Coordinates of N, CA and C in Angstrom, one line a residue:
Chain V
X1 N 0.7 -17.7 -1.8 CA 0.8 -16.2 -1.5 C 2.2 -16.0 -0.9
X2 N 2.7 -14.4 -1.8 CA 4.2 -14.3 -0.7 C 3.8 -13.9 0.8
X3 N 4.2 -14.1 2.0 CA 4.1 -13.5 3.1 C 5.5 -12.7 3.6
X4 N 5.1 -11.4 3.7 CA 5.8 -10.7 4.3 C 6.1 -10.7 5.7
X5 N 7.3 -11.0 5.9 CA 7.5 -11.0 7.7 C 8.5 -9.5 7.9
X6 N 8.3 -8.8 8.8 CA 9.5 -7.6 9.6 C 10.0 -7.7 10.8
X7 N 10.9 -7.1 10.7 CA 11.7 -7.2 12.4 C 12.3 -6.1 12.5
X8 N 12.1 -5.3 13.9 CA 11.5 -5.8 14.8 C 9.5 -5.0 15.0
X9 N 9.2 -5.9 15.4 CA 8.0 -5.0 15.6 C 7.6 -3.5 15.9
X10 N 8.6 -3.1 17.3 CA 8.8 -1.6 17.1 C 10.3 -1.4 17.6
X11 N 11.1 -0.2 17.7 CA 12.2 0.8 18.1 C 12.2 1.3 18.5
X12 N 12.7 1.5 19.2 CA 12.9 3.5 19.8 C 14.5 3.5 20.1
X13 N 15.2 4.8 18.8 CA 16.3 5.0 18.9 C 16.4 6.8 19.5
X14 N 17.6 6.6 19.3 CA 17.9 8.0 20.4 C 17.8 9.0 19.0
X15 N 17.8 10.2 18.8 CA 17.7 11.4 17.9 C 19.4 11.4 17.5
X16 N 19.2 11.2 15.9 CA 20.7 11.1 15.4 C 21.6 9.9 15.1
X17 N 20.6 8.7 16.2 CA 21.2 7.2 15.5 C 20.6 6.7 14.7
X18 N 21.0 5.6 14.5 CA 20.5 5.0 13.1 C 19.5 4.0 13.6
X19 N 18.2 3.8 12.8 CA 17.7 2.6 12.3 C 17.2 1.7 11.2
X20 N 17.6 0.6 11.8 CA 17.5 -0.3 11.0 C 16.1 -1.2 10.9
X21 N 15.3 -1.9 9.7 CA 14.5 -2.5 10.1 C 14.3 -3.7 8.7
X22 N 14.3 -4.4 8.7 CA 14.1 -5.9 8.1 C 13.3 -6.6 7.8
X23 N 12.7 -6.6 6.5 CA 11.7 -7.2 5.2 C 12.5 -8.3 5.1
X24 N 11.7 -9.7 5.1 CA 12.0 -10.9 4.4 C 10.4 -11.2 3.4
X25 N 10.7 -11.8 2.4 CA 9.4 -12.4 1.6 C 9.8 -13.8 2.0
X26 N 8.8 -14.6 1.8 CA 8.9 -16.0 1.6 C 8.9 -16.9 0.3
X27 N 9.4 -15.8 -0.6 CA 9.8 -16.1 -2.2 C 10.5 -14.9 -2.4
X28 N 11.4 -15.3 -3.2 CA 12.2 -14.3 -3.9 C 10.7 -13.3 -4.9
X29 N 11.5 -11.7 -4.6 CA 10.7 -11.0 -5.4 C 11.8 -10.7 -6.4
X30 N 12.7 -11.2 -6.9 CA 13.6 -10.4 -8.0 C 12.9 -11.1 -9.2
X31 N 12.7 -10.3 -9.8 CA 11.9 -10.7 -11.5 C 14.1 -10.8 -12.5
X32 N 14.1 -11.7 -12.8 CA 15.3 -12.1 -12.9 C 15.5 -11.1 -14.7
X33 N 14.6 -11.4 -15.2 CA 14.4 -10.7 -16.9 C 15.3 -9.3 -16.6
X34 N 14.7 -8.5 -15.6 CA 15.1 -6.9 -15.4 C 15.8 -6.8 -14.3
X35 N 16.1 -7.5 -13.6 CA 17.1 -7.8 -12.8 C 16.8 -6.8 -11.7
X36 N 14.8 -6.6 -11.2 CA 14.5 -5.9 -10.3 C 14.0 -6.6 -9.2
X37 N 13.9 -6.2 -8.0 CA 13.5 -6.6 -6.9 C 11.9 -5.8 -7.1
X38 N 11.2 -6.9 -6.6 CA 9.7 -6.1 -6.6 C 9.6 -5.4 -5.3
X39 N 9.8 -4.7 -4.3 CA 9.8 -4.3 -3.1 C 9.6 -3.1 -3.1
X40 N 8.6 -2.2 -1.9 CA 8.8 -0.9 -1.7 C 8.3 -0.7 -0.6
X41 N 8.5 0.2 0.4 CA 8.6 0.7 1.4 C 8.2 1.9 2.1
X42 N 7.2 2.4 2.7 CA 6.1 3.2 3.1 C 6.5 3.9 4.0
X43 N 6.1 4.8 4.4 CA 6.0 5.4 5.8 C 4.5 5.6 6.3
X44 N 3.7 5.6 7.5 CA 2.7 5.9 7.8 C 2.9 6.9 9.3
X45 N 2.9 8.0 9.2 CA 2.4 8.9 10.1 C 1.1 8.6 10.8
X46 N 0.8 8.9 12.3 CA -0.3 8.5 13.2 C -1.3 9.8 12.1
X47 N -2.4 8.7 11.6 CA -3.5 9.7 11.4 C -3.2 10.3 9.8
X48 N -2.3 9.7 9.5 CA -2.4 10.0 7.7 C -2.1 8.7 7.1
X49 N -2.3 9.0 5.5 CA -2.0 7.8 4.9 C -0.8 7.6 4.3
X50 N -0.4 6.2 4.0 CA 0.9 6.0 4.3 C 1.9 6.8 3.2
X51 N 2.9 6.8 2.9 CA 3.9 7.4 2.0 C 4.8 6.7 1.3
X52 N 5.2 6.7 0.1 CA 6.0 6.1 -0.7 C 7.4 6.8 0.3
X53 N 8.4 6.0 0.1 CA 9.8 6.5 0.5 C 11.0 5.3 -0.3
X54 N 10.4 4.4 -0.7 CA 11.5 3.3 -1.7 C 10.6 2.4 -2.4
X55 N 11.1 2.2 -3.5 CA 10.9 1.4 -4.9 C 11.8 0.4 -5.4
X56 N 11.5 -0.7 -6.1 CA 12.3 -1.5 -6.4 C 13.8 -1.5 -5.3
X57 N 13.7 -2.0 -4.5 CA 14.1 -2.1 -2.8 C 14.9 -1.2 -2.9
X58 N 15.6 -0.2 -3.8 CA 16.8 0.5 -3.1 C 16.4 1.8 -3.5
X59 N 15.3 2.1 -5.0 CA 15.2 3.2 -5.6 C 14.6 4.5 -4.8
X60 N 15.2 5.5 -4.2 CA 14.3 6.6 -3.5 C 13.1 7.2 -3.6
X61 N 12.4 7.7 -3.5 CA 11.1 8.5 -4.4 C 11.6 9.8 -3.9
X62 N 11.1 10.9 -5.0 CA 11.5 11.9 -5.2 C 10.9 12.3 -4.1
X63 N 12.3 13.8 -3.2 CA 11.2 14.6 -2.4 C 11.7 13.7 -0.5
X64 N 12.2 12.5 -0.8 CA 12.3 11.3 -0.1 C 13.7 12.4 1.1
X65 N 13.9 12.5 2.2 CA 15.7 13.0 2.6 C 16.5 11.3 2.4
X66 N 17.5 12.1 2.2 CA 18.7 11.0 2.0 C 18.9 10.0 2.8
X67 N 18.5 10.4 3.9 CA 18.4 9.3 5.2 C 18.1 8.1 5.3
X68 N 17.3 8.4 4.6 CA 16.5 7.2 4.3 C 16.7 6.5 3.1
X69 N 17.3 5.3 3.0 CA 17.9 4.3 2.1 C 17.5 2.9 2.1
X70 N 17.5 1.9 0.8 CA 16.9 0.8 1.3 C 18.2 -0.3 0.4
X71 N 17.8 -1.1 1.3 CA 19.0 -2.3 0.4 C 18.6 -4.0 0.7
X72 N 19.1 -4.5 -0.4 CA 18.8 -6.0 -0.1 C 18.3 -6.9 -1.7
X73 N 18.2 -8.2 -1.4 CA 17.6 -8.9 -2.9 C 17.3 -10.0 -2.6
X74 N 16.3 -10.6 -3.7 CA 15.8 -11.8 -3.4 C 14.8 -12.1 -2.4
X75 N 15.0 -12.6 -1.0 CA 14.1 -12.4 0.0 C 14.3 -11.4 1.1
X76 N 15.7 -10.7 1.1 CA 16.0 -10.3 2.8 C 16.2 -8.8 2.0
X77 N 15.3 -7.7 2.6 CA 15.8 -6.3 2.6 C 15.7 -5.5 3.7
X78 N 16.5 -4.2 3.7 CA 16.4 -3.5 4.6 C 16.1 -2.4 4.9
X79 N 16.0 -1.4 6.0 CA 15.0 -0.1 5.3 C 16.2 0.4 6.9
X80 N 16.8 1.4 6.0 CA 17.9 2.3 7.0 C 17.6 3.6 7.1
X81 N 17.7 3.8 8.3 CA 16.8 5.3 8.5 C 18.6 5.8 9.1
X82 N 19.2 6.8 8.7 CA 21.0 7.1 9.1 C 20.9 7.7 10.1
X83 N 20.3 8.8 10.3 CA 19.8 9.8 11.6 C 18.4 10.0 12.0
X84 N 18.3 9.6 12.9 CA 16.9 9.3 13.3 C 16.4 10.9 13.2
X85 N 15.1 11.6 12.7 CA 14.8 12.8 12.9 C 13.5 12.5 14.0
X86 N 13.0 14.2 14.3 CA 11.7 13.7 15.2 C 10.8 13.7 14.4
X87 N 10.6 14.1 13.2 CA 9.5 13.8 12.4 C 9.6 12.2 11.4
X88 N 10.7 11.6 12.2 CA 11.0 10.3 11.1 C 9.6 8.8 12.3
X89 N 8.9 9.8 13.2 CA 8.6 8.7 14.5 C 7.2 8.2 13.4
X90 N 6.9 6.9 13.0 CA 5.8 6.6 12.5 C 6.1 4.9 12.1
X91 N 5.2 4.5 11.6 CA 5.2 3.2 11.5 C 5.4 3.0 9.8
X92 N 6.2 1.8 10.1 CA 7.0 1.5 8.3 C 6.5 0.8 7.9
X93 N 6.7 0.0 7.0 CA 5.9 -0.7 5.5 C 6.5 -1.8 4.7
X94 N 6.8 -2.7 4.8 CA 7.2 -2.9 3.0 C 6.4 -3.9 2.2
X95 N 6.0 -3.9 1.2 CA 4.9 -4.2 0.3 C 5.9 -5.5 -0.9
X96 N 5.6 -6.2 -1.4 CA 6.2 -6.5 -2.4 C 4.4 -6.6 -3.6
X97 N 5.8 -6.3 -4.9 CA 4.5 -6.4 -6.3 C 5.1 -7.0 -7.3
X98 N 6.0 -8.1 -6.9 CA 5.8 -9.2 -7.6 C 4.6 -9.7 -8.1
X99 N 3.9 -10.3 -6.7 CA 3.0 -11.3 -7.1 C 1.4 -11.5 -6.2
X100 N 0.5 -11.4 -7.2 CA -1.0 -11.3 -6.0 C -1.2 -12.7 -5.6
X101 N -1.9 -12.4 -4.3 CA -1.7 -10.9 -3.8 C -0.5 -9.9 -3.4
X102 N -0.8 -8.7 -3.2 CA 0.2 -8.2 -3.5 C 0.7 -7.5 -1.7
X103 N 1.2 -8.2 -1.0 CA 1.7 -8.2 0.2 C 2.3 -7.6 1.0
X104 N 1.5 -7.0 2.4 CA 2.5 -5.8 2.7 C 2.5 -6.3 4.1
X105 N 3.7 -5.9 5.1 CA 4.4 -6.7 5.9 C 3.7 -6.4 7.1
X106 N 4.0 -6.6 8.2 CA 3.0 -6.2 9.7 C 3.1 -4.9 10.0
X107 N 4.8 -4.3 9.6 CA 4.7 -2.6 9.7 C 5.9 -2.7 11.0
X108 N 6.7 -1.7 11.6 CA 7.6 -1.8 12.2 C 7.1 -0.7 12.7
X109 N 7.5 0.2 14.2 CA 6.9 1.4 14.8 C 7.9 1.6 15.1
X110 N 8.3 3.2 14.8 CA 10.1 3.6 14.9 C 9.4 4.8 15.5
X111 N 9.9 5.0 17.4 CA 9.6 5.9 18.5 C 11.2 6.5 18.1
X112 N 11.0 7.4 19.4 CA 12.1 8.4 20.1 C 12.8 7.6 21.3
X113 N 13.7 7.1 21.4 CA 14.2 7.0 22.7 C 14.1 8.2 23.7
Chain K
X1 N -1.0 18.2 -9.7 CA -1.1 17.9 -8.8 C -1.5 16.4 -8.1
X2 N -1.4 15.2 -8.1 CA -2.3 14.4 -7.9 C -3.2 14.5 -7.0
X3 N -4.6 14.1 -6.9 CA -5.4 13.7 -6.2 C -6.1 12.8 -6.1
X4 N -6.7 12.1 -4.9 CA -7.7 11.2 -4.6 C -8.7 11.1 -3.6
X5 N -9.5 11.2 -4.1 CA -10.6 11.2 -3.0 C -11.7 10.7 -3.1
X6 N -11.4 10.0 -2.3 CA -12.3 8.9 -1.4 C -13.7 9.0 -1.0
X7 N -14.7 8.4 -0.9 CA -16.4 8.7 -0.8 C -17.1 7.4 -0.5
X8 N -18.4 7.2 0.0 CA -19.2 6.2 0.0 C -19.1 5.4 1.6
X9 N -18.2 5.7 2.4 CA -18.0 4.7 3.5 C -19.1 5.3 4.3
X10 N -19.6 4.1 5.5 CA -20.1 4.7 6.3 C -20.5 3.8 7.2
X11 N -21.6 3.3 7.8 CA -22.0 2.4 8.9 C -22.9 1.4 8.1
X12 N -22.7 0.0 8.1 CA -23.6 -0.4 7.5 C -23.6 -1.7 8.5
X13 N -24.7 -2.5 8.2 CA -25.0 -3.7 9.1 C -24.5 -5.0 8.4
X14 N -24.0 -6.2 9.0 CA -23.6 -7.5 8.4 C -24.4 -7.5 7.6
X15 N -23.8 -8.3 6.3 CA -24.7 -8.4 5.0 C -25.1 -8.1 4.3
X16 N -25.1 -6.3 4.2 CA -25.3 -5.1 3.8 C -23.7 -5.2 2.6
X17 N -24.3 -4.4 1.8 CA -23.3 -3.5 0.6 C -23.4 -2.1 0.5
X18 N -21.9 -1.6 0.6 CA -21.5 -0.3 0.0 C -20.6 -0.5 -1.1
X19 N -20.9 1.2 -2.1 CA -19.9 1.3 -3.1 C -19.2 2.6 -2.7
X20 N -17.4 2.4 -2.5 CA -16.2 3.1 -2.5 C -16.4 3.6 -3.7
X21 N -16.2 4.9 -3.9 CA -15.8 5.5 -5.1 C -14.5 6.6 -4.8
X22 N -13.8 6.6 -5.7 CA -12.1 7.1 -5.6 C -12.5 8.6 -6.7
X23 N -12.3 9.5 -6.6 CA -12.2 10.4 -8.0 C -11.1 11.4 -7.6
X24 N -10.2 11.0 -9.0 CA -9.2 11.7 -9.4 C -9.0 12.9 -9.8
X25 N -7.5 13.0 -10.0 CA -7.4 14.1 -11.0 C -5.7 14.2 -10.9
X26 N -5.5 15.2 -11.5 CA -4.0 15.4 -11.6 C -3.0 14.7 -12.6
X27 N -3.9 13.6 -13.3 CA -3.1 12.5 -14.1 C -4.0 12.0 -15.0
X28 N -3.1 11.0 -15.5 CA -4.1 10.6 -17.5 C -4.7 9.1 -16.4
X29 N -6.0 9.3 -16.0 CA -6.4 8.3 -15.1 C -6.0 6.9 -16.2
X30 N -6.2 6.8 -17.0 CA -6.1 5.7 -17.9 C -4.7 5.0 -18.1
X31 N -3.8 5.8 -17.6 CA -2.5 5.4 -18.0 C -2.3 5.1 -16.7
X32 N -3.1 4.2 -15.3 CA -2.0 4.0 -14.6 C -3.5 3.4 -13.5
X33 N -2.8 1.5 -12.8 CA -3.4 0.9 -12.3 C -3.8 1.6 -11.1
X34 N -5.0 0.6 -10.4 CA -4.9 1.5 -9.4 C -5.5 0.1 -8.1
X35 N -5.6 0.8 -7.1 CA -5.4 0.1 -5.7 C -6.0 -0.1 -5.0
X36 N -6.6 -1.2 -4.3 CA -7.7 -0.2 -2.6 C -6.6 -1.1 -1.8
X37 N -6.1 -0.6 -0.8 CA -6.1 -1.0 0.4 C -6.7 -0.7 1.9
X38 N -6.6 -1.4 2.8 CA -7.9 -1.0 3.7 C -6.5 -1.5 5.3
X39 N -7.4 -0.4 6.3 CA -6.4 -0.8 7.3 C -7.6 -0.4 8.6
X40 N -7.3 -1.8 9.3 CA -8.4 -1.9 10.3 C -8.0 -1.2 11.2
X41 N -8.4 -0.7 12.2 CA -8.4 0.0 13.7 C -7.4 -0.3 14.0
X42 N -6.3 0.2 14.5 CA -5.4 -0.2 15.2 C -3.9 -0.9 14.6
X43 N -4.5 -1.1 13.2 CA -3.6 -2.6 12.5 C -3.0 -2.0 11.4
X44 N -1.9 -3.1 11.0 CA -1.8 -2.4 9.6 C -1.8 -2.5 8.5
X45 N -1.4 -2.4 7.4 CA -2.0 -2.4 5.9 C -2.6 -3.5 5.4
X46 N -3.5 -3.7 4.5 CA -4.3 -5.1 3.8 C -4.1 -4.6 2.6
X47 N -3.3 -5.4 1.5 CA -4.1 -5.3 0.4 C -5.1 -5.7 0.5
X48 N -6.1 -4.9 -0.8 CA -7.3 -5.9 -1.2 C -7.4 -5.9 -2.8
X49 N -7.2 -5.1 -3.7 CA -7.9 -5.3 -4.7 C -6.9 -4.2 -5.6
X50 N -6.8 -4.4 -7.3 CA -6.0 -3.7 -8.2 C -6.9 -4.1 -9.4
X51 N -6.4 -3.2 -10.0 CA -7.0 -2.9 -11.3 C -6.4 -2.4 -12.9
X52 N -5.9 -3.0 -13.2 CA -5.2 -2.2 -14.4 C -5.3 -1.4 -15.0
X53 N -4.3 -0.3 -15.7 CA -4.6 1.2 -16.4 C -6.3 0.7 -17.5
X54 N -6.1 -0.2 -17.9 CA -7.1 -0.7 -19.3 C -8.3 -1.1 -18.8
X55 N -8.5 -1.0 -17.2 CA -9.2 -1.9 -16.8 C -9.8 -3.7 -16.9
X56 N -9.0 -3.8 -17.6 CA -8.9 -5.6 -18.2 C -8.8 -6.7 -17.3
X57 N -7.9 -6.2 -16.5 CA -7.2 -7.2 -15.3 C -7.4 -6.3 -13.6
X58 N -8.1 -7.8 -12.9 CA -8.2 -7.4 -11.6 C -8.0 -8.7 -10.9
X59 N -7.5 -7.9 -9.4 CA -6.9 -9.5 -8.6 C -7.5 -8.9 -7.4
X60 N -7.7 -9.9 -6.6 CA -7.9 -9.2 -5.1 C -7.5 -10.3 -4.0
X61 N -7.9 -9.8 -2.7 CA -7.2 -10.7 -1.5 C -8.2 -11.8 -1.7
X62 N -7.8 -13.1 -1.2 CA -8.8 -14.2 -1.0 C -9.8 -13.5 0.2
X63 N -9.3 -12.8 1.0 CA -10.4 -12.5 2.2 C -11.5 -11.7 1.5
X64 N -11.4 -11.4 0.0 CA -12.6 -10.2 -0.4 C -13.3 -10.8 -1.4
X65 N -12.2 -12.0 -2.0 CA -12.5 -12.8 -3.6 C -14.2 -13.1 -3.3
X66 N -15.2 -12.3 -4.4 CA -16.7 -13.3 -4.4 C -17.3 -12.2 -4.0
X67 N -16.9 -11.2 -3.1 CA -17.4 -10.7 -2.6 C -17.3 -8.9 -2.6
X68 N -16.6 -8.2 -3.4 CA -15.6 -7.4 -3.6 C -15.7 -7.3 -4.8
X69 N -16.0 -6.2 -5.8 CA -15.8 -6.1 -6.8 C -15.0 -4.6 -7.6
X70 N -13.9 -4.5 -8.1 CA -13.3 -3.2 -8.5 C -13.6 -2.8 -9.7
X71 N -13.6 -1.5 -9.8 CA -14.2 -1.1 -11.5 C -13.6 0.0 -11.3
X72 N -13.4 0.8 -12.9 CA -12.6 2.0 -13.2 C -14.1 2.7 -14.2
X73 N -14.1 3.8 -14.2 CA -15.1 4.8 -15.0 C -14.2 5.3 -15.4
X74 N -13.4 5.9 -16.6 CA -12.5 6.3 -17.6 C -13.2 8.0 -17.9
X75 N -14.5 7.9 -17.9 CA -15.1 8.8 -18.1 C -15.5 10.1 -17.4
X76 N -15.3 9.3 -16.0 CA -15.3 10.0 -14.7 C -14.4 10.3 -13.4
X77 N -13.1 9.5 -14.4 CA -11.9 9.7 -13.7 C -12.2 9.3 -12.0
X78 N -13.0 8.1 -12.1 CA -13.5 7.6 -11.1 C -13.3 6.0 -10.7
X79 N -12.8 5.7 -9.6 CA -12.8 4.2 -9.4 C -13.5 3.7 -8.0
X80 N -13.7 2.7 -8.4 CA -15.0 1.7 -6.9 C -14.5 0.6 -6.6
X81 N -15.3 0.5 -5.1 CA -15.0 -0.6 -4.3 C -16.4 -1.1 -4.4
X82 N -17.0 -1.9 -5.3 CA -18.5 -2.5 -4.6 C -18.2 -3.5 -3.3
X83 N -18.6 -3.2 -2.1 CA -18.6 -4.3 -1.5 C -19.7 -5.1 -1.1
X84 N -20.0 -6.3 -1.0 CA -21.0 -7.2 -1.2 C -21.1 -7.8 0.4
X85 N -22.1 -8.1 0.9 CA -21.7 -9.1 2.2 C -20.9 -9.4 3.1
X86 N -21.0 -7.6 3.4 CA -20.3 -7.2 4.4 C -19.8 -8.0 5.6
X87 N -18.8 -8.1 6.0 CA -18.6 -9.1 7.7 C -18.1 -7.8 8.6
X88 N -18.5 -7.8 9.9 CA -17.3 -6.8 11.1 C -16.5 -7.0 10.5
X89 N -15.2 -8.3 10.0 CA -14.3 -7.7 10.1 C -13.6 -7.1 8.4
X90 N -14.5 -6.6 8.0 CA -14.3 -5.0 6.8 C -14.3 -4.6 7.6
X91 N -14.3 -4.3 8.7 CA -14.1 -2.3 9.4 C -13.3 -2.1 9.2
X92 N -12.6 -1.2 8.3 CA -11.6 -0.6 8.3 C -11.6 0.9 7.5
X93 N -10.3 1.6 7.5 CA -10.4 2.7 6.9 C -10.0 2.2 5.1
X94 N -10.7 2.4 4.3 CA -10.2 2.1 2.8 C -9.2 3.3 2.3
X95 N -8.5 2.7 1.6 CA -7.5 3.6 1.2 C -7.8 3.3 -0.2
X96 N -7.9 4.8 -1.1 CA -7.6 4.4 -3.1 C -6.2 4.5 -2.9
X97 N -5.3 3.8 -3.7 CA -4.1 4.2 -4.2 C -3.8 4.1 -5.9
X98 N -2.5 5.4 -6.0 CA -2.1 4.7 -7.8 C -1.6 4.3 -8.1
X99 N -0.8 3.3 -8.5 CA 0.2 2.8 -9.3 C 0.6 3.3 -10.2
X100 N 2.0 3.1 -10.4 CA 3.1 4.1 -11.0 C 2.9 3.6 -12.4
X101 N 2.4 2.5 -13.2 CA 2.4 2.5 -13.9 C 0.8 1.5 -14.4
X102 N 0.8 1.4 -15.8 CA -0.5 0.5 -16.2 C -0.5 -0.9 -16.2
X103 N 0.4 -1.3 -15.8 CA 0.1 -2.7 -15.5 C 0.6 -2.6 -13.9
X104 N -0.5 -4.2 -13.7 CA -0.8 -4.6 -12.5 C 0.4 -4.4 -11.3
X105 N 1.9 -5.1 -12.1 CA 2.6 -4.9 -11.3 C 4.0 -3.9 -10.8
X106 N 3.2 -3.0 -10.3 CA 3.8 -1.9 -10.2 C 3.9 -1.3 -9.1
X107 N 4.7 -0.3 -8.8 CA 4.6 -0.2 -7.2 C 3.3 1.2 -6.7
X108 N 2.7 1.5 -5.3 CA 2.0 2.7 -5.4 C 2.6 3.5 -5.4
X109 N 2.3 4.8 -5.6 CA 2.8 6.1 -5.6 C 2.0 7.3 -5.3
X110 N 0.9 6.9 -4.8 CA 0.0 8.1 -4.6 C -0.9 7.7 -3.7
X111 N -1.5 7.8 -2.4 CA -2.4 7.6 -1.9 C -3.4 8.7 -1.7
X112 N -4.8 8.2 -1.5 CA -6.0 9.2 -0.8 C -5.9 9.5 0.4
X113 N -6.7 10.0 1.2 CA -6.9 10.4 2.8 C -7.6 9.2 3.6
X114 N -8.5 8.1 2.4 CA -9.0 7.5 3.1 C -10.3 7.3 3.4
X115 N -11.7 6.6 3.4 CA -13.0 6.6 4.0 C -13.5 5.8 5.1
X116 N -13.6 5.7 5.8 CA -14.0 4.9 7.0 C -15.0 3.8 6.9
X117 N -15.1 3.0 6.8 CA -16.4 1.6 6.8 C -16.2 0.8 7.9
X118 N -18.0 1.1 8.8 CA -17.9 0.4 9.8 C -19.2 -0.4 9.3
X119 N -18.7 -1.8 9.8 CA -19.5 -2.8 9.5 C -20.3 -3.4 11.1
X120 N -21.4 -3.4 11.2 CA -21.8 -3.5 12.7 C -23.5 -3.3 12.9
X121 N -24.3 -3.5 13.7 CA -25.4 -4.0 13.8 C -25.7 -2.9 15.1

C-alpha cells in the first residue's frame, strides 16, 4: 500500500501570509506513460464534506481562487495557500489514485494566527 | 447540477449489517466511478471502497475486504455500501463520492453531505 505522510500536522498563519503544507507518498505516484502525477488535494471545512481544490498535483479545479496552488512529482508535493483568507481556516487532504488502495494523508489543520 | 445523497446509516449493534445507498443525479451515472469514503469522529479521511463507471471492477481497504460489499444500480442512479459484521470501529460518517472519470483510477470530484453509522451495543 502507498502511505501517505503530511507535514505539518496543523498551522496557524497570520491573514495574508502564506502557507505551505507537504504530501510525501511512499512510492512514486507519476504514471510515467502520461507523464501524470496521480495526486489531489481537498479541503474540508468543520462540518461539511471535503472539496476538490487540485488534481493531478498541480491542476486547479474550476471555481478553485488562485491562491491556492499545488506543485511537486514523484513522491514529494506541495499544497500553497499565497494569502491566507479567513474562510481558507479548515483542514487539508491529499489523496493519491495511483494505486489501491487509494490513500489519503492524515490531513493538515490550517487556523488563523 | 450534481448530486448525492446519502441514506441508510444509523445505530446498529456489533455484528449487525447496514446498506448505504448513494442516489444521484445531475450526471450520466454510468459514465463515471464512484467512491465511499468514511471519516470517524474526530479523524480524518479513510478510503474504503470504488467501483467503476461499468460496474466490473471494485477494490476496497483491507480494513473492510470480506466484509464490505459496493454495488452500482444503473437503473436507479443509485449506489451501496452493504456492510456486513459491523465492528465500533465503522463508526464513522460515510461519505458517497464521484470520480471524474470511468475508470477506477481517477481522481473525486463530487462529494455527498454524508450518513452517520454508529456501531455500538
Amino acid at each position: 500500500d502507498i502511505v501517505m505522510t503530511q507535514s505539518p500536522d496543523s498551522l496557524a498563519v497570520s491573514l495574508g501570509e502564506r502557507a505551505t503544507i507537504i504530501c510525501k507518498s511512499s512510492q512514486s505516484v507519476l504514471h510515467t506513460s502520461g507523464n501524470k502525477n496521480y495526486l489531489a488535494w481537498f479541503q474540508q471545512k468543520p462540518g461539511q464534506p471535503p472539496k476538490l481544490l487540485i488534481y493531478w498535483a498541480s491542476t486547479r479545479e474550476s471555481g478553485v481562487p488562485d491562491r491556492f496552488s499545488g506543485s511537486g512529482s514523484g513522491t514529494d508535493f506541495t499544497l500553497t495557500i499565497s494569502s491566507l483568507q479567513a474562510e481558507d481556516v479548515a483542514a487539508y487532504y491529499c489523496q493519491q489514485y495511483y494505486n489501491s488502495p487509494f490513500t489519503f494523508g492524515p490531513g493538515t489543520k490550517v487556523d488563523i494566527k | 447540477e450534481v448530486r448525492l445523497l446519502e441514506s441508510g446509516g444509523g445505530l446498529v449493534q456489533p455484528g449487525g449489517s447496514l446498506r448505504l445507498s448513494c442516489a444521484v443525479s445531475g450526471f450520466t451515472f454510468s459514465s463515471d466511478a464512484m467512491t465511499w469514503v468514511r471519516q470517524a469522529p474526530g479523524e480524518g479521511l479513510e478510503w474504503v471502497s470504488v467501483i467503476s463507471g461499468s460496474g466490473t471492477s471494485t477494490y476496497y481497504a483491507d480494513s473492510v475486504k470480506g466484509r464490505f460489499t459496493i454495488s452500482r444500480d444503473t437503473s436507479k442512479n443509485t449506489l451501496y455500501l452493504q456492510m456486513n459484521n459491523l465492528r465500533a470501529e465503522d463508526t464513522a460518517v460515510y461519505y458517497c463520492a464521484k470520480n471524474k472519470e470511468s475508470d477506477v483510477w481517477s481522481y473525486i470530484d463530487c462529494w455527498g453531505q454524508g450518513t452517520l453509522v454508529t456501531v455500538s451495543s
